[in-house]
PDB file of C-alpha atoms in Angstrom:
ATOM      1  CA  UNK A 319     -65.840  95.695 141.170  1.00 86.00           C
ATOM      2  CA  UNK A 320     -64.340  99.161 141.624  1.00 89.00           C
ATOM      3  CA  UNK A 321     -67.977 100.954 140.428  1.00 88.00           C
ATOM      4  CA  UNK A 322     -69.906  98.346 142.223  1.00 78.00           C
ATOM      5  CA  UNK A 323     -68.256  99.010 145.575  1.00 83.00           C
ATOM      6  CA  UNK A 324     -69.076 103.041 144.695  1.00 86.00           C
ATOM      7  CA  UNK A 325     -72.400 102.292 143.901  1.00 87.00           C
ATOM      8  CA  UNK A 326     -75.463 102.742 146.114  1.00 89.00           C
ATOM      9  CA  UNK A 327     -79.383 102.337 146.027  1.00 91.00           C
ATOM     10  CA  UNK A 328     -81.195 105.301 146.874  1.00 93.00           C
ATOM     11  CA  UNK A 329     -82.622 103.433 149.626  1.00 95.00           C
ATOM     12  CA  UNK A 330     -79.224 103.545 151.124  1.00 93.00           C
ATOM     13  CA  UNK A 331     -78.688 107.308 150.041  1.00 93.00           C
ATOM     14  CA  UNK A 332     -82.032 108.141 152.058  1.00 94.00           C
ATOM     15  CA  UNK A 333     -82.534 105.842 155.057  1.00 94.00           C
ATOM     16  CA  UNK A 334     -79.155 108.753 156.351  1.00 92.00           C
ATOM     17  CA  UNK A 335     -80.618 111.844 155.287  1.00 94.00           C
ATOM     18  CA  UNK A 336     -82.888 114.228 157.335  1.00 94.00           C
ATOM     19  CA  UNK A 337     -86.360 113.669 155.811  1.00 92.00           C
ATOM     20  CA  UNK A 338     -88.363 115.610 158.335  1.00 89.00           C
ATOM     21  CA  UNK A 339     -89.822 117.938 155.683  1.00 87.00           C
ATOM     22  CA  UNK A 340     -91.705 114.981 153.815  1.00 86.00           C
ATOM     23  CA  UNK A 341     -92.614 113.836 157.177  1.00 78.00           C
ATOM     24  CA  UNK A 342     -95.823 116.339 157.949  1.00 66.00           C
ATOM     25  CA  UNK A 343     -97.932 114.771 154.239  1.00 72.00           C
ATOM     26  CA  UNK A 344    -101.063 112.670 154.812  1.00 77.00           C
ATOM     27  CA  UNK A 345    -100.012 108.914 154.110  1.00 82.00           C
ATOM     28  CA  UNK A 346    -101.867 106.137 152.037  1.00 86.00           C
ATOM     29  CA  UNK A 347    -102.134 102.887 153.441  1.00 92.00           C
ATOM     30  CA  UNK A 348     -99.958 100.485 151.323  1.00 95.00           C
ATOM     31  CA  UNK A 349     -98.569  96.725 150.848  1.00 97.00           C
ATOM     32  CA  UNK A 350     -94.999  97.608 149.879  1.00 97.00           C
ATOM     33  CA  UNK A 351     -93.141  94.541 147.709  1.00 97.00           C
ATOM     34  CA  UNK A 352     -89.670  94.407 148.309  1.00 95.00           C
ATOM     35  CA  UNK A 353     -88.193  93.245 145.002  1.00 94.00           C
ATOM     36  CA  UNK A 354     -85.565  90.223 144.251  1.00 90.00           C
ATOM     37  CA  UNK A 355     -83.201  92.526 143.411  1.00 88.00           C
ATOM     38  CA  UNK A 356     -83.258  94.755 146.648  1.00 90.00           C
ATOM     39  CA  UNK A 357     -83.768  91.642 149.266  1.00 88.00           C
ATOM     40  CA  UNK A 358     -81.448  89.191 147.140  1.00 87.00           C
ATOM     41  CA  UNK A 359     -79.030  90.519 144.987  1.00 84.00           C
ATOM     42  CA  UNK A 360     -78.669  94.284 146.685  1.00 88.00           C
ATOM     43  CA  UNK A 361     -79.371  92.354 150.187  1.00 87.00           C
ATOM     44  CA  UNK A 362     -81.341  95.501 151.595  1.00 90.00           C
ATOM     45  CA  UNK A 363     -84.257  93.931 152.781  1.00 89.00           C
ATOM     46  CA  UNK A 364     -86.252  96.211 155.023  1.00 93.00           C
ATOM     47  CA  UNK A 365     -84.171  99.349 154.258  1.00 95.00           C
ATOM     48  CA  UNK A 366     -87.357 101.262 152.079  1.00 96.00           C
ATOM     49  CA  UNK A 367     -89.800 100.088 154.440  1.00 96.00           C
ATOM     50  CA  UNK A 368     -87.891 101.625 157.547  1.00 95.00           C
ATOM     51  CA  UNK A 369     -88.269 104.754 155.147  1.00 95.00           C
ATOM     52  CA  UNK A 370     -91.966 104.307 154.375  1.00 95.00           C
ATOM     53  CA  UNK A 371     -92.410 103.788 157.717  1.00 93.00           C
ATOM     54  CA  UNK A 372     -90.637 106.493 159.046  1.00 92.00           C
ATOM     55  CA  UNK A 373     -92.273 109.175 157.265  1.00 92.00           C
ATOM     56  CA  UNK A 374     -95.676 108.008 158.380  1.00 91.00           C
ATOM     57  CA  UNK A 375     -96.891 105.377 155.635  1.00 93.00           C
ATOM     58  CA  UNK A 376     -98.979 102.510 157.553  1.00 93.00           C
ATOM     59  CA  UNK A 377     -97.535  99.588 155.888  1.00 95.00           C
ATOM     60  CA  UNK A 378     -99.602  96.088 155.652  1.00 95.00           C
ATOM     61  CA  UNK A 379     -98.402  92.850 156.474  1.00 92.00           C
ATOM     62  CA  UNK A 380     -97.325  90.856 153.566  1.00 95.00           C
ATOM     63  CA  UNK A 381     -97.036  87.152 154.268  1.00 94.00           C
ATOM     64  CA  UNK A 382     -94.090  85.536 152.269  1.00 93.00           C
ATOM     65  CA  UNK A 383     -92.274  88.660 151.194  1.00 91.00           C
ATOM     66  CA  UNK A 384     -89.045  86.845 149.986  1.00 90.00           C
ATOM     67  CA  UNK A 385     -91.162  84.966 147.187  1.00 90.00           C
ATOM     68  CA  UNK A 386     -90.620  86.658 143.597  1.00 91.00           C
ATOM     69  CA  UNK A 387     -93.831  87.805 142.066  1.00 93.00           C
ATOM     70  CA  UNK A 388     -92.902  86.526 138.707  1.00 92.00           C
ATOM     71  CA  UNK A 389     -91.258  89.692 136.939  1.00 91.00           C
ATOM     72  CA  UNK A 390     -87.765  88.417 137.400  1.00 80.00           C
ATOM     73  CA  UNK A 391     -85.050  87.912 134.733  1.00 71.00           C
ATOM     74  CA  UNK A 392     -86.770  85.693 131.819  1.00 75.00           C
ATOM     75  CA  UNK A 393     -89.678  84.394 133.710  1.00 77.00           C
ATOM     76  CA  UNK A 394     -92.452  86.408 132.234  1.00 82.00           C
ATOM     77  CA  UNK A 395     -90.724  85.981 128.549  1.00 86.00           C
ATOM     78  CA  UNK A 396     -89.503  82.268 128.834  1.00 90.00           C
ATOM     79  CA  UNK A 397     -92.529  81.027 131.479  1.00 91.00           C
ATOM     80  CA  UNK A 398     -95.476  82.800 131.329  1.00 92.00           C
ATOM     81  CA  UNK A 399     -97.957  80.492 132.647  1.00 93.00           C
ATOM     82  CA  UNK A 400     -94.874  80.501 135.870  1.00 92.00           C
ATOM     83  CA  UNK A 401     -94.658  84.224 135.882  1.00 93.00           C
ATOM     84  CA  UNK A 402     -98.359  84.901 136.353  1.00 94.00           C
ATOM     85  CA  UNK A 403     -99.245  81.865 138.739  1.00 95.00           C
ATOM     86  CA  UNK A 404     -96.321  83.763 141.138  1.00 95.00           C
ATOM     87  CA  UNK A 405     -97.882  87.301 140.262  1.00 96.00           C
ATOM     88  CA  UNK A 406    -101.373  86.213 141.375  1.00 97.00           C
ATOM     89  CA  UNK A 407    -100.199  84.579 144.734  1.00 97.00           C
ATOM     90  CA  UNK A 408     -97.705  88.085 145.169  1.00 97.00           C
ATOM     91  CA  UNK A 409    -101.073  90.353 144.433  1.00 98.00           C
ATOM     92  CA  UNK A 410    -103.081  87.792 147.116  1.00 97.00           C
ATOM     93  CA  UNK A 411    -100.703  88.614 149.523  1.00 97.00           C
ATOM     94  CA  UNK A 412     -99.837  92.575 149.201  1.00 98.00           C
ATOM     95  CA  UNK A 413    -103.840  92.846 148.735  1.00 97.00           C
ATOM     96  CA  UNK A 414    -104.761  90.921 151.729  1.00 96.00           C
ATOM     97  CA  UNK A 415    -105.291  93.413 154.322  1.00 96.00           C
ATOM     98  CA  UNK A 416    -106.769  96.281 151.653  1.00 96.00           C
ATOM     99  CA  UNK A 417    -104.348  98.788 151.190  1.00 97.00           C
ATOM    100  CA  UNK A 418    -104.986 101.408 149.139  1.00 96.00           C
ATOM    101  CA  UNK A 419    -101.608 101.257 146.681  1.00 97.00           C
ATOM    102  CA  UNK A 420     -98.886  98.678 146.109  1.00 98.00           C
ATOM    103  CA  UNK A 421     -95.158 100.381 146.093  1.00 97.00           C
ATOM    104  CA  UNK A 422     -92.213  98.807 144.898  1.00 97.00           C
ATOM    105  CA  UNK A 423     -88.738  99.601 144.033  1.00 96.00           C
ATOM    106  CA  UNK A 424     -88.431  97.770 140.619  1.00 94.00           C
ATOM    107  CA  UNK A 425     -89.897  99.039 137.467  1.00 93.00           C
ATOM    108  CA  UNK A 426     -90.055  95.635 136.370  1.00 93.00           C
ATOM    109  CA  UNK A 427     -91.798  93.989 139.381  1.00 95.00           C
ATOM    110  CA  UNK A 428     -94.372  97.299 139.112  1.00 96.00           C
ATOM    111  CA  UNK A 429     -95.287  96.873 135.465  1.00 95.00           C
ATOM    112  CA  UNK A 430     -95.353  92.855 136.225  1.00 95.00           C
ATOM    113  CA  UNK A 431     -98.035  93.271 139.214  1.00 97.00           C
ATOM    114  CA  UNK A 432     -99.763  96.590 137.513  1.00 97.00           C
ATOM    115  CA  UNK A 433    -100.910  94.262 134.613  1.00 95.00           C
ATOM    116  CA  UNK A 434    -102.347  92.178 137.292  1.00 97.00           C
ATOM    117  CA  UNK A 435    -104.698  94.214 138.944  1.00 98.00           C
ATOM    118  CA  UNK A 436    -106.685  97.477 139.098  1.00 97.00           C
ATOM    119  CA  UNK A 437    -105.045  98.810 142.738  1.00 97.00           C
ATOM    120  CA  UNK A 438    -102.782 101.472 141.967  1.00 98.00           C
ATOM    121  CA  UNK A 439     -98.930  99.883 141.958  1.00 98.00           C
ATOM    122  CA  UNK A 440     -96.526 102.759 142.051  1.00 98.00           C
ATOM    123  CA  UNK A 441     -92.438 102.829 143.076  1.00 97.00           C
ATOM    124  CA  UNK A 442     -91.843 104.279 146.119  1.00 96.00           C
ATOM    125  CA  UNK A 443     -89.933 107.368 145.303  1.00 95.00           C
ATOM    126  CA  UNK A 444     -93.231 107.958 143.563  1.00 94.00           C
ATOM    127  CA  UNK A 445     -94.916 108.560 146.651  1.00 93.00           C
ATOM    128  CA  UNK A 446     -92.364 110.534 148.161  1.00 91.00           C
ATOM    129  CA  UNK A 447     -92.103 113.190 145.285  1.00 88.00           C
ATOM    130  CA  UNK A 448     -96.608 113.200 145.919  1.00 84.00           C
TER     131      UNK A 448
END
């Protein structure tokens, strides 16, 4: 409990820092998922968009953006046939209004949808450090 209650996402870390500097870099258009783990069990829903956002990335509308997209704990081991029916309807939606790249902050969740499709599915500190 004691190094959980010292712990904190980057997400937190940035959303109070000064970011101006990355602020001026021309911005792809992107369908950002916002993985289990940061809208359920970290309960920061919203935090890395408000970053994306901020710094100038146009972010698309994803319809259902609670639903898993099939990564999560033993899904894609234990139910595969699951795990890919919730990975197609998770691409559907972060594909639906064409953006350019899919961000996430999961490694898991970005291999899971990468595998999925030929659009470009990269975390989001990724496309900071561009």
């Amino acid at each position: 409990a004691r190094v959980a209650a010292c712990a904190r996402d980057l997400g937190e870390i940035l959303a109070g820092e000064d970011l101006t500097a990355l602020e001026s870099r021309a911005r792809p258009r992107l369908a950002f998922h916002s993985p289990c783990t940061l809208q359920h069990g970290q309960n920061l829903g919203g935090v890395v968009e408000g970053i994306l956002a901020r710094l100038g990335f146009e972010l698309m509308s994803v319809s259902d953006p609670h639903l898993c997209c099939g990564s999560a704990g033993s899904y894609s081991i234990l139910h595969p046939v699951l795990a890919r029916r919730l990975r197609q309807d998770k691409l559907r939606a972060l594909t639906r209004d064409s953006p350019s790249v899919i961000a996430t902050a999961n490694i898991g969740c970005l291999m899971h949808l990468q595998s999925g499709t030929d659009l470009p599915v990269r975390h989001w500190v990724e496309l900071l450090a561009d």
